[in-house]
Amino acid sequence: MLHKILEQKLQQALAAVLPEADTSGVLVRPCPDPKFGDYQTNALMSLAKARKMNPRQLAADVAARLDIAAWCEPVQVAGAGFLNFRLKPAALATALRQAAGGGDLFFQKSANPRAVVIDFSSPNVAKPMHVGHIRSTILGDALARLLRLLGHRVITDNHIGDWGTQFGKLIVGWKSGLDAEKLRADPIAEMERLYKWVNSECETDPRVLERARQELVKLQSGDAENLRLWREMIALSESQFERVYSRLGVKFDYRLGESYYNPRLKSVVEDLAARGIAEPSEGAMAVFFRDVPELKDHPALVRKSDGGFNYATTDLATLLFRWEGGSWGAAPGEIIYVTGAPQQLHFQQLFAIFRRWHPEARVKLAHVWFGSILGEDGKPFKTRAGDTVRLEDLLDEAEERALKVVTEKNPELPEGQRRDIARAVGLGSIKYGDLSQNRQSDYVFSWDRMLSLQGNTAPYLLYAYARVRSIFRKGGEDFQAGGGAEFVIAAPEEAALARHLLNFGLALDGAAEDYRPNFLCAYLYELAGHFARFYENCPVLKAEGAERATRLALCDLTARVLQQGLEVLGIDTVEQM
Ligand code: ARG
């Protein structure tokens, strides 16, 4: 991690010049234009400004104390006070040789590993998982993989919606109109039908609404029959969730749904009331945020006037449980919630209440929210018939469509193999199509864009990976990965590829810091571009001696970084495409 060494040296030099300055924000980043160097820092300018110093002078003073001749050419002060660093070829070669020899693949594990709880996917029982759940599932899984790779202890928890007023209606429907045949064929569809049916009855017939309320009360007070039905609905839903998760390669350490926290809700509200955080309001219990400008008009209810509890109450109980170490026994340094944008207010309230409740808690709380998936018409993504798109249907279609692409490219491959490739390409395309977007923007779901072999797409990257691997199949048998190649970087395309490889760790760190896998996608896309230019200009198998060894090793490192990067995104690579 050369940039980390440079950063450290830079901070030391700065401390010698400005002993009182906080050096922690003084970072080294890749130069946007390689003309000026490989890395640069722009942080000295703001330090100079704050002290009414001449920024170029400060940069020059720091440069004079920089002790980095082992890695860099003499450092240049540029522009208004930038420092530009250019790596010596020997330093670049050493970094490549270390990675090729089985050392770190251009990234380092975090120096401060922490336990991180990630709450994601969290679908609701008795409803189909729809396209909206895909963003939470894919994004949460990618963050879990990323943080794990960086050395954190990640605990994934699927906070399924397995409790609430909908069960009163579902039980009424189940008892009075269940179609056993339909339930066997498609349990989720049948439960959805029952719910919709009773729900619309409730709107016109107060007696049905009253029955639903009574069934709910019975369930809540432990009625054996209603508990049995409720458990059956959960089990049926779980098998659907599991099918989706296993296709997507998503695993959870825990699945502690809302119902798990039921027994704790009462005492949460009592404790909040005793501490003066929650107060009676029109028969309910509410928390007011009189001193928080954004929340001052948005009190949060923690108990309804009928005595029922709210989403916020469950989440407070959940947060307390997690902060205390959950059932995994480790107090987390960070808790991450991955949901859609409409829940922003809920999490602002939740975090604000928790901070008041437990001001001593040293835990970072993050709501990682995302925008919606839109159809080509710019409206929420729906089927032609106007229904919500079921996740399972979407995954089927992705594999079908990918099979066409794969068959066009490789008609000669046996069908089984084409299907395996299509699975990786199809599911990879859906994942990558989502993760490569800025998560906070809405995006238009487009099969054509997602499955295109050109542009920032999964097929393009998977194809790039397969192409590198094919070099080894064609003639790189003599290449031993990690065989201690002497790197002789001569051509500009070799240098550009090598320098980009070195920045893998920066891409991973950047993505983790902001919970934005799209940074990693952009990095991988650029990597594939550098590789394409290298491959076009620098023959690999026709080269000889050190040149051939260098190029083969660059190919191997590119493949390894691509594979590791895609794995973080939850995408399987294929050897042939
Ligand atoms: N079940 C909720 C939904 O489908 C998401 C739950 C998110 N997690 C949480 N702790 N509130 O919208």
Coordinates of C-alpha atoms and ligand atoms in Angstrom, one line a residue:
M1 CA 0.0 0.0 0.0
L2 CA 2.4 2.7 -1.3
H3 CA -0.1 5.5 -0.9
K4 CA -0.4 4.7 2.8
I5 CA 3.4 4.9 3.2
L6 CA 3.4 8.2 1.4
E7 CA 0.6 9.5 3.6
Q8 CA 2.4 8.5 6.7
K9 CA 5.6 10.2 5.6
L10 CA 3.7 13.3 4.6
Q11 CA 2.0 13.6 7.9
Q12 CA 5.3 13.2 9.7
A13 CA 6.8 16.0 7.6
L14 CA 3.8 18.2 8.2
A15 CA 4.0 17.6 11.9
A16 CA 7.6 18.8 11.8
V17 CA 6.6 22.0 10.1
L18 CA 3.3 22.7 11.9
P19 CA 3.5 20.8 15.2
E20 CA 0.0 21.9 16.3
A21 CA -1.8 20.9 13.1
D22 CA -4.1 17.9 13.0
T23 CA -2.5 15.8 10.3
S24 CA -5.1 13.0 10.2
G25 CA -7.0 14.5 7.3
V26 CA -3.9 14.9 5.2
L27 CA -4.4 12.2 2.6
V28 CA -2.7 11.1 -0.6
R29 CA -4.9 10.3 -3.6
P30 CA -4.3 9.2 -7.2
C31 CA -3.5 12.1 -9.5
P32 CA -6.5 12.8 -11.7
D33 CA -4.1 13.4 -14.6
P34 CA -1.0 11.0 -14.7
K35 CA 0.9 13.8 -16.5
F36 CA 1.4 15.4 -13.1
G37 CA 2.3 12.3 -11.2
D38 CA 0.9 9.2 -9.6
Y39 CA -0.4 10.6 -6.4
Q40 CA -1.1 14.0 -5.0
T41 CA -2.3 15.8 -1.9
N42 CA -4.4 18.9 -1.8
A43 CA -4.8 19.0 1.9
L44 CA -2.0 21.5 2.7
M45 CA -3.8 24.3 1.0
S46 CA -6.7 24.4 3.5
L47 CA -4.2 24.1 6.4
A48 CA -2.3 27.1 5.0
K49 CA -5.4 29.1 4.5
A50 CA -6.7 28.6 8.0
R51 CA -3.3 29.9 9.2
K52 CA -3.1 32.8 6.7
M53 CA 0.1 31.3 5.4
N54 CA 1.3 31.2 1.8
P55 CA 0.1 27.7 0.6
R56 CA 2.9 27.2 -1.9
Q57 CA 5.4 28.1 0.8
L58 CA 3.9 25.6 3.2
A59 CA 3.9 22.9 0.5
A60 CA 7.6 23.7 -0.2
D61 CA 8.5 23.5 3.5
V62 CA 6.7 20.2 3.9
A63 CA 8.3 18.9 0.7
A64 CA 11.8 19.8 2.0
R65 CA 11.2 17.6 5.0
L66 CA 9.7 14.7 3.1
D67 CA 11.8 11.6 3.4
I68 CA 10.5 9.4 0.5
A69 CA 13.4 9.1 -1.8
A70 CA 13.1 5.3 -1.5
W71 CA 9.8 5.4 -3.3
C72 CA 9.4 8.6 -5.2
E73 CA 11.2 11.0 -7.6
P74 CA 11.8 14.5 -6.0
V75 CA 8.4 15.9 -5.0
Q76 CA 6.9 18.8 -7.0
V77 CA 4.9 21.7 -5.6
A78 CA 2.2 22.4 -8.2
G79 CA -0.6 24.9 -8.8
A80 CA -1.9 26.7 -5.7
G81 CA -0.1 24.4 -3.3
F82 CA -0.5 20.7 -4.4
L83 CA 2.2 18.2 -3.9
N84 CA 2.6 15.7 -6.6
F85 CA 4.3 12.4 -6.2
R86 CA 5.8 10.2 -8.9
L87 CA 6.7 6.7 -8.1
K88 CA 10.1 5.4 -9.0
P89 CA 9.9 2.4 -11.4
A90 CA 11.7 0.3 -8.8
A91 CA 9.0 1.0 -6.1
L92 CA 6.3 0.2 -8.5
A93 CA 8.0 -3.1 -9.4
T94 CA 8.5 -4.0 -5.8
A95 CA 4.8 -3.5 -5.0
L96 CA 3.8 -5.6 -8.0
R97 CA 6.3 -8.3 -7.1
Q98 CA 5.0 -8.5 -3.5
A99 CA 1.4 -8.9 -4.7
A100 CA 2.4 -11.4 -7.3
G101 CA 4.3 -13.4 -4.7
G102 CA 1.2 -13.9 -2.6
G103 CA 1.4 -10.8 -0.5
D104 CA -1.6 -8.5 0.0
L105 CA -3.5 -7.9 -3.2
F106 CA -3.0 -4.1 -3.1
F107 CA -5.2 -3.6 0.0
Q108 CA -4.7 -3.8 3.7
K109 CA -7.0 -5.0 6.4
S110 CA -8.2 -2.2 8.7
A111 CA -5.9 -1.1 11.4
N112 CA -9.0 -0.7 13.7
P113 CA -11.2 -3.7 13.1
R114 CA -14.6 -3.5 14.8
A115 CA -17.7 -5.5 15.1
V116 CA -20.3 -4.3 12.6
V117 CA -23.9 -5.3 12.5
I118 CA -25.6 -5.0 9.2
D119 CA -29.4 -5.1 9.0
F120 CA -30.5 -5.7 5.5
S121 CA -33.0 -7.3 3.1
S122 CA -35.6 -7.6 5.9
P123 CA -38.7 -8.6 3.8
N124 CA -42.1 -9.0 5.2
V125 CA -43.8 -12.3 5.9
A126 CA -46.7 -13.5 3.8
K127 CA -45.8 -11.1 1.0
P128 CA -43.8 -11.8 -2.1
M129 CA -40.2 -10.4 -2.1
H130 CA -40.5 -7.8 -4.7
V131 CA -38.0 -5.8 -6.8
G132 CA -37.7 -3.2 -4.0
H133 CA -36.1 -5.8 -1.7
I134 CA -33.4 -6.5 -4.2
R135 CA -31.6 -3.2 -3.6
S136 CA -31.4 -3.8 0.1
T137 CA -30.4 -7.4 -0.3
I138 CA -27.7 -6.8 -2.9
L139 CA -26.3 -3.6 -1.3
G140 CA -26.3 -5.1 2.2
D141 CA -24.6 -8.2 1.1
A142 CA -21.9 -6.3 -0.8
L143 CA -21.3 -4.1 2.3
A144 CA -21.0 -7.2 4.4
R145 CA -18.5 -8.8 2.0
L146 CA -16.5 -5.6 1.7
L147 CA -16.2 -4.9 5.5
R148 CA -15.4 -8.6 6.1
L149 CA -12.6 -8.4 3.5
L150 CA -11.2 -5.4 5.2
G151 CA -10.9 -7.3 8.4
H152 CA -14.0 -6.3 10.4
R153 CA -16.2 -8.7 12.3
V154 CA -19.4 -8.5 10.4
I155 CA -22.7 -9.8 11.8
T156 CA -25.6 -9.9 9.3
D157 CA -29.1 -9.9 10.7
N158 CA -32.3 -10.2 8.7
H159 CA -34.9 -8.2 10.5
I160 CA -37.9 -9.8 8.8
G161 CA -41.4 -8.3 9.3
D162 CA -43.0 -11.2 11.1
W163 CA -45.3 -9.3 13.4
G164 CA -48.0 -6.6 13.2
T165 CA -51.6 -5.9 12.4
Q166 CA -51.5 -7.7 9.0
F167 CA -51.7 -11.0 10.8
G168 CA -55.2 -10.3 12.2
K169 CA -56.4 -9.9 8.6
L170 CA -54.4 -12.9 7.4
I171 CA -55.8 -15.1 10.0
V172 CA -59.4 -14.1 9.2
G173 CA -58.7 -14.9 5.6
W174 CA -57.0 -18.2 6.4
K175 CA -59.9 -19.3 8.6
S176 CA -62.7 -18.3 6.2
G177 CA -61.4 -18.5 2.7
L178 CA -58.2 -20.5 2.4
D179 CA -57.8 -22.4 -0.9
A180 CA -55.7 -25.4 0.1
E181 CA -54.9 -26.3 -3.5
K182 CA -53.6 -22.8 -4.3
L183 CA -51.7 -22.7 -1.0
R184 CA -49.8 -25.9 -2.1
A185 CA -49.1 -24.5 -5.6
D186 CA -47.9 -21.0 -4.6
P187 CA -48.2 -20.3 -0.9
I188 CA -47.1 -16.7 -1.2
A189 CA -49.6 -15.8 -3.9
E190 CA -52.3 -17.4 -1.8
M191 CA -51.4 -15.5 1.3
E192 CA -51.2 -12.3 -0.7
R193 CA -54.7 -13.0 -2.1
L194 CA -56.1 -13.7 1.3
Y195 CA -54.6 -10.5 2.7
K196 CA -55.9 -8.3 -0.2
W197 CA -59.3 -9.8 0.0
V198 CA -59.8 -9.3 3.7
N199 CA -58.2 -5.9 3.5
S200 CA -60.8 -4.7 1.0
E201 CA -63.6 -6.4 3.0
C202 CA -62.4 -4.4 6.0
E203 CA -62.8 -1.1 4.2
T204 CA -66.5 -1.7 3.6
D205 CA -67.5 -3.9 6.5
P206 CA -66.6 -2.8 10.0
R207 CA -67.5 -6.3 11.3
V208 CA -64.7 -7.9 9.3
L209 CA -62.3 -5.2 10.7
E210 CA -63.5 -6.1 14.2
R211 CA -62.9 -9.8 13.6
A212 CA -59.4 -9.1 12.3
R213 CA -58.8 -7.0 15.5
Q214 CA -60.0 -9.9 17.7
E215 CA -57.9 -12.5 15.8
L216 CA -54.9 -10.2 16.3
V217 CA -55.6 -9.8 20.1
K218 CA -55.9 -13.6 20.3
L219 CA -52.6 -14.1 18.6
Q220 CA -50.9 -11.5 20.8
S221 CA -52.2 -13.2 23.9
G222 CA -50.9 -16.5 22.9
D223 CA -53.9 -18.4 21.5
A224 CA -52.6 -21.8 20.4
E225 CA -54.5 -22.0 17.1
N226 CA -53.6 -18.5 16.0
L227 CA -50.0 -19.0 17.0
R228 CA -49.9 -22.2 14.9
L229 CA -51.3 -20.4 11.8
W230 CA -48.8 -17.5 12.3
R231 CA -45.9 -19.9 12.5
E232 CA -47.0 -21.7 9.4
M233 CA -47.2 -18.4 7.5
I234 CA -43.7 -17.6 8.6
A235 CA -42.4 -21.0 7.6
L236 CA -44.0 -20.7 4.2
S237 CA -42.5 -17.3 3.7
E238 CA -39.1 -18.4 4.9
S239 CA -38.8 -21.1 2.2
Q240 CA -39.4 -18.4 -0.4
F241 CA -36.8 -16.1 1.2
E242 CA -34.3 -19.0 1.3
R243 CA -34.8 -19.8 -2.4
V244 CA -34.0 -16.2 -3.3
Y245 CA -31.1 -15.9 -1.0
S246 CA -29.5 -19.2 -2.1
R247 CA -29.8 -18.1 -5.7
L248 CA -28.2 -14.8 -4.9
G249 CA -25.5 -16.4 -2.7
V250 CA -26.6 -14.3 0.3
K251 CA -26.2 -15.6 3.8
F252 CA -27.3 -14.3 7.2
D253 CA -25.8 -15.0 10.6
Y254 CA -29.1 -14.2 12.3
R255 CA -32.7 -13.9 11.4
L256 CA -34.2 -12.1 14.4
G257 CA -37.5 -10.7 13.1
E258 CA -39.7 -8.1 14.7
S259 CA -41.5 -10.7 16.7
Y260 CA -38.3 -11.6 18.6
Y261 CA -38.5 -8.2 20.3
N262 CA -42.1 -8.4 21.4
P263 CA -41.5 -9.3 25.0
R264 CA -39.2 -6.2 25.4
L265 CA -41.4 -3.5 24.0
K266 CA -43.3 -2.8 27.2
S267 CA -40.2 -2.2 29.2
V268 CA -38.7 0.0 26.5
V269 CA -41.6 2.4 26.7
E270 CA -41.6 2.3 30.5
D271 CA -37.9 3.1 30.6
L272 CA -38.2 5.9 28.1
A273 CA -41.1 7.3 30.2
A274 CA -39.2 7.0 33.5
R275 CA -36.3 9.0 32.0
G276 CA -38.6 11.6 30.7
I277 CA -37.8 10.9 27.1
A278 CA -41.3 9.6 26.1
E279 CA -44.3 11.5 27.3
P280 CA -48.1 11.1 27.1
S281 CA -49.7 12.7 24.1
E282 CA -53.4 12.3 23.2
G283 CA -53.6 9.0 24.9
A284 CA -50.4 7.7 23.1
M285 CA -46.8 7.8 24.2
A286 CA -44.6 10.0 22.1
V287 CA -41.0 11.4 21.9
F288 CA -40.7 15.0 20.9
F289 CA -37.5 16.5 19.5
R290 CA -38.0 20.1 20.5
D291 CA -34.4 21.0 20.1
V292 CA -33.6 19.2 16.9
P293 CA -34.6 21.6 14.0
E294 CA -35.2 18.9 11.4
L295 CA -37.3 16.8 13.7
K296 CA -39.1 19.4 15.8
D297 CA -42.3 18.9 13.8
H298 CA -42.0 15.1 13.7
P299 CA -42.6 13.5 17.1
A300 CA -42.2 9.7 17.1
L301 CA -44.9 7.5 18.6
V302 CA -43.6 4.6 20.8
R303 CA -47.1 3.5 22.0
K304 CA -50.4 3.9 20.2
S305 CA -53.5 5.1 22.1
D306 CA -54.9 1.6 21.8
G307 CA -51.8 0.3 23.7
G308 CA -50.2 -1.3 20.6
F309 CA -46.5 -0.6 19.8
N310 CA -45.0 1.1 16.8
Y311 CA -42.3 0.3 14.3
A312 CA -40.1 2.7 16.2
T313 CA -40.6 0.8 19.5
T314 CA -39.5 -2.5 17.9
D315 CA -36.5 -0.8 16.4
L316 CA -35.5 0.8 19.7
A317 CA -35.7 -2.7 21.4
T318 CA -33.7 -4.1 18.5
L319 CA -31.1 -1.4 18.7
L320 CA -30.7 -1.8 22.5
F321 CA -30.3 -5.6 22.1
R322 CA -27.7 -5.2 19.4
W323 CA -25.8 -2.5 21.3
E324 CA -25.6 -4.8 24.3
G325 CA -24.0 -7.4 22.2
G326 CA -27.0 -9.3 20.8
S327 CA -26.9 -13.0 21.0
W328 CA -23.4 -13.0 19.4
G329 CA -21.8 -11.4 22.5
A330 CA -19.9 -8.6 20.9
A331 CA -20.8 -5.0 21.4
P332 CA -20.7 -3.5 17.9
G333 CA -18.7 -0.4 16.9
E334 CA -21.1 0.2 14.1
I335 CA -24.7 -0.7 13.1
I336 CA -25.8 -0.3 9.6
Y337 CA -29.4 -0.3 8.3
V338 CA -30.0 -0.7 4.6
T339 CA -33.5 0.4 3.5
G340 CA -35.2 2.6 0.9
A341 CA -35.2 6.4 1.1
P342 CA -38.7 6.7 2.5
Q343 CA -37.5 5.4 5.9
Q344 CA -35.0 8.3 6.4
L345 CA -37.2 10.0 8.9
H346 CA -37.8 6.8 10.9
F347 CA -34.0 6.3 11.3
Q348 CA -33.3 9.9 12.1
Q349 CA -35.9 9.6 14.9
L350 CA -34.6 6.2 16.0
F351 CA -31.0 7.4 16.2
A352 CA -32.0 10.6 18.0
I353 CA -34.0 8.8 20.6
F354 CA -31.3 6.2 21.2
R355 CA -28.6 8.9 21.7
R356 CA -30.8 10.5 24.4
W357 CA -31.6 7.2 25.9
H358 CA -28.0 5.9 26.0
P359 CA -25.7 8.9 25.6
E360 CA -22.8 6.8 26.7
A361 CA -23.0 4.5 23.7
R362 CA -19.9 4.7 21.5
V363 CA -21.5 3.1 18.5
K364 CA -21.7 4.5 15.0
L365 CA -25.2 4.3 13.6
A366 CA -25.7 4.5 9.8
H367 CA -28.8 4.5 7.7
V368 CA -27.6 3.5 4.3
W369 CA -30.6 4.4 2.1
F370 CA -31.3 4.0 -1.5
G371 CA -33.6 5.3 -4.3
S372 CA -36.2 3.4 -6.3
I373 CA -36.0 1.2 -9.3
L374 CA -38.0 2.7 -12.1
G375 CA -39.5 1.2 -15.3
E376 CA -38.5 2.4 -18.7
D377 CA -41.4 4.9 -18.4
G378 CA -39.8 6.5 -15.4
K379 CA -42.5 5.3 -13.0
P380 CA -42.1 2.6 -10.3
F381 CA -41.0 -0.6 -11.9
K382 CA -44.1 -2.8 -12.6
T383 CA -45.0 -5.8 -14.8
R384 CA -46.9 -5.2 -18.0
A385 CA -50.1 -6.0 -16.1
G386 CA -49.3 -3.3 -13.6
D387 CA -48.4 -5.7 -10.7
T388 CA -45.3 -5.4 -8.6
V389 CA -42.4 -7.4 -10.1
R390 CA -41.6 -10.6 -8.1
L391 CA -38.0 -11.0 -7.4
E392 CA -38.0 -14.7 -8.3
D393 CA -39.5 -13.9 -11.7
L394 CA -36.9 -11.3 -12.3
L395 CA -34.1 -13.7 -11.5
D396 CA -35.6 -16.3 -13.9
E397 CA -35.8 -13.7 -16.6
A398 CA -32.2 -12.6 -16.0
E399 CA -30.9 -16.1 -16.5
E400 CA -33.1 -16.6 -19.6
R401 CA -31.9 -13.5 -21.2
A402 CA -28.3 -14.2 -20.3
L403 CA -28.5 -17.6 -21.9
K404 CA -29.4 -16.0 -25.2
V405 CA -26.3 -13.7 -25.0
V406 CA -24.1 -16.6 -24.0
T407 CA -25.5 -18.9 -26.7
E408 CA -24.9 -16.2 -29.4
K409 CA -21.3 -16.0 -28.3
N410 CA -20.6 -19.7 -27.7
P411 CA -23.1 -21.8 -29.7
E412 CA -20.7 -24.7 -29.6
L413 CA -20.6 -25.1 -25.8
P414 CA -22.8 -27.9 -24.3
E415 CA -26.1 -26.6 -22.9
G416 CA -25.3 -27.4 -19.3
Q417 CA -22.2 -25.3 -19.4
R418 CA -24.0 -22.5 -21.2
R419 CA -26.6 -22.5 -18.4
D420 CA -23.9 -22.3 -15.7
I421 CA -22.4 -19.3 -17.5
A422 CA -25.8 -17.7 -18.0
R423 CA -26.5 -18.0 -14.3
A424 CA -23.4 -16.1 -13.3
V425 CA -23.9 -13.6 -16.1
G426 CA -27.6 -13.1 -15.5
L427 CA -27.5 -12.8 -11.7
G428 CA -24.3 -10.8 -11.9
S429 CA -25.9 -8.4 -14.3
I430 CA -28.8 -7.7 -12.0
K431 CA -26.4 -7.2 -9.1
Y432 CA -23.9 -5.1 -10.9
G433 CA -26.7 -3.0 -12.6
D434 CA -27.8 -2.0 -9.1
L435 CA -24.4 -1.7 -7.4
S436 CA -22.8 0.4 -10.1
Q437 CA -25.4 3.1 -9.6
N438 CA -25.2 5.9 -7.0
R439 CA -27.4 4.2 -4.4
Q440 CA -29.2 7.4 -3.6
S441 CA -30.5 7.9 -7.1
D442 CA -33.5 6.3 -8.7
Y443 CA -32.5 4.2 -11.7
V444 CA -34.3 2.9 -14.7
F445 CA -34.3 -0.9 -14.9
S446 CA -33.1 -1.8 -18.3
W447 CA -32.3 -5.3 -19.4
D448 CA -30.5 -4.1 -22.5
R449 CA -28.2 -1.8 -20.6
M450 CA -27.6 -4.3 -17.8
L451 CA -26.8 -7.2 -20.2
S452 CA -24.7 -5.2 -22.6
L453 CA -21.2 -6.4 -23.4
Q454 CA -20.1 -2.7 -23.6
G455 CA -19.9 -0.2 -20.9
N456 CA -19.8 -0.4 -17.1
T457 CA -21.7 -3.7 -16.9
A458 CA -21.2 -7.1 -15.4
P459 CA -21.0 -8.8 -18.8
Y460 CA -18.2 -6.5 -19.8
L461 CA -16.2 -7.2 -16.7
L462 CA -16.9 -10.9 -16.7
Y463 CA -15.8 -11.0 -20.3
A464 CA -12.6 -9.1 -19.5
Y465 CA -11.9 -11.6 -16.7
A466 CA -12.5 -14.6 -19.0
R467 CA -10.3 -13.0 -21.7
V468 CA -7.4 -12.7 -19.3
R469 CA -7.9 -16.3 -18.2
S470 CA -7.9 -17.4 -21.7
I471 CA -4.4 -16.1 -22.2
F472 CA -3.2 -18.6 -19.6
R473 CA -5.2 -21.4 -21.3
K474 CA -3.7 -20.5 -24.7
G475 CA 0.0 -20.5 -23.8
G476 CA 0.8 -19.3 -20.4
E477 CA 1.3 -22.8 -19.0
D478 CA 4.8 -21.9 -18.3
F479 CA 3.6 -19.1 -16.1
Q480 CA 3.7 -19.8 -12.4
A481 CA 1.6 -17.4 -10.5
G482 CA 3.7 -15.9 -7.7
G483 CA 6.8 -17.2 -9.5
G484 CA 8.8 -14.2 -8.6
A485 CA 8.7 -12.4 -11.9
E486 CA 11.1 -9.5 -12.3
F487 CA 8.8 -6.6 -13.3
V488 CA 10.2 -4.6 -16.1
I489 CA 7.6 -1.9 -16.8
A490 CA 8.5 -0.2 -20.0
A491 CA 5.4 0.5 -22.2
P492 CA 3.1 3.3 -21.1
E493 CA 0.1 0.9 -21.2
E494 CA 2.0 -1.4 -18.8
A495 CA 2.7 1.4 -16.5
A496 CA -0.9 2.7 -16.5
L497 CA -2.2 -0.8 -15.8
A498 CA 0.3 -1.3 -13.0
R499 CA -0.5 2.0 -11.3
H500 CA -4.2 1.3 -11.5
L501 CA -3.7 -2.1 -9.9
L502 CA -2.0 -0.4 -7.0
N503 CA -5.1 1.6 -6.3
F504 CA -7.4 -1.3 -5.6
G505 CA -7.1 -0.7 -1.8
L506 CA -8.1 2.9 -2.2
A507 CA -11.2 1.8 -4.1
L508 CA -12.1 -0.7 -1.4
D509 CA -11.5 1.8 1.4
G510 CA -13.5 4.5 -0.4
A511 CA -16.4 2.2 -1.0
A512 CA -16.4 1.1 2.6
E513 CA -16.1 4.5 4.1
D514 CA -19.2 5.9 2.3
Y515 CA -21.1 2.6 1.9
R516 CA -20.9 3.0 -1.8
P517 CA -20.0 -0.1 -3.8
N518 CA -20.3 2.0 -7.0
F519 CA -16.8 3.4 -6.2
L520 CA -15.5 -0.1 -6.5
C521 CA -17.5 -0.7 -9.7
A522 CA -16.0 2.4 -11.3
Y523 CA -12.5 1.2 -10.3
L524 CA -13.1 -2.2 -11.8
Y525 CA -14.5 -0.7 -15.0
E526 CA -11.4 1.4 -15.3
L527 CA -9.2 -1.5 -14.6
A528 CA -10.8 -3.5 -17.5
G529 CA -10.2 -0.4 -19.7
H530 CA -6.5 -0.2 -18.8
F531 CA -6.2 -3.9 -19.4
A532 CA -7.8 -3.6 -22.9
R533 CA -5.4 -0.9 -23.9
F534 CA -2.5 -2.9 -22.5
Y535 CA -3.6 -6.0 -24.3
E536 CA -4.0 -4.2 -27.6
N537 CA -0.6 -2.6 -27.4
C538 CA 1.6 -5.2 -25.6
P539 CA 1.7 -8.7 -27.0
V540 CA 1.9 -11.1 -24.2
L541 CA 2.5 -14.6 -25.5
K542 CA 4.6 -13.4 -28.4
A543 CA 6.9 -11.5 -26.0
E544 CA 10.0 -13.1 -24.6
G545 CA 12.1 -13.2 -21.5
A546 CA 11.5 -10.5 -18.8
E547 CA 9.0 -8.8 -21.0
R548 CA 6.9 -11.9 -21.3
A549 CA 7.2 -12.6 -17.6
T550 CA 6.2 -9.1 -16.7
R551 CA 3.2 -9.1 -19.0
L552 CA 2.0 -12.5 -17.8
A553 CA 2.3 -11.4 -14.2
L554 CA 0.3 -8.2 -15.0
C555 CA -2.4 -10.4 -16.6
D556 CA -2.5 -12.6 -13.6
L557 CA -2.7 -9.7 -11.2
T558 CA -5.5 -8.1 -13.3
A559 CA -7.5 -11.3 -13.2
R560 CA -7.0 -11.6 -9.4
V561 CA -8.1 -8.1 -8.7
L562 CA -11.1 -8.4 -11.0
Q563 CA -12.1 -11.6 -9.3
Q564 CA -11.6 -10.3 -5.8
G565 CA -13.5 -7.1 -6.7
L566 CA -16.4 -9.0 -8.2
E567 CA -16.5 -11.3 -5.3
V568 CA -17.0 -8.3 -3.0
L569 CA -20.0 -7.4 -5.1
G570 CA -21.3 -10.9 -4.8
I571 CA -20.6 -11.8 -8.4
D572 CA -19.2 -15.1 -9.5
T573 CA -16.6 -15.1 -12.3
V574 CA -16.6 -17.6 -15.2
E575 CA -13.5 -19.0 -16.9
Q576 CA -15.1 -18.8 -20.3
M577 CA -17.8 -16.6 -21.8
Ligands
ARG1 N1 -39.4 -4.8 6.9 C1 -39.0 -3.5 6.6 C2 -39.5 -3.2 5.1 O1 -39.8 -4.2 4.4 C3 -37.6 -3.2 6.6 C4 -36.9 -3.3 8.0 C5 -35.6 -2.7 8.1 N2 -34.9 -2.9 9.3 C6 -35.2 -2.3 10.5 N3 -34.5 -2.6 11.5 N4 -36.2 -1.4 10.5 O2 -39.6 -2.1 4.8

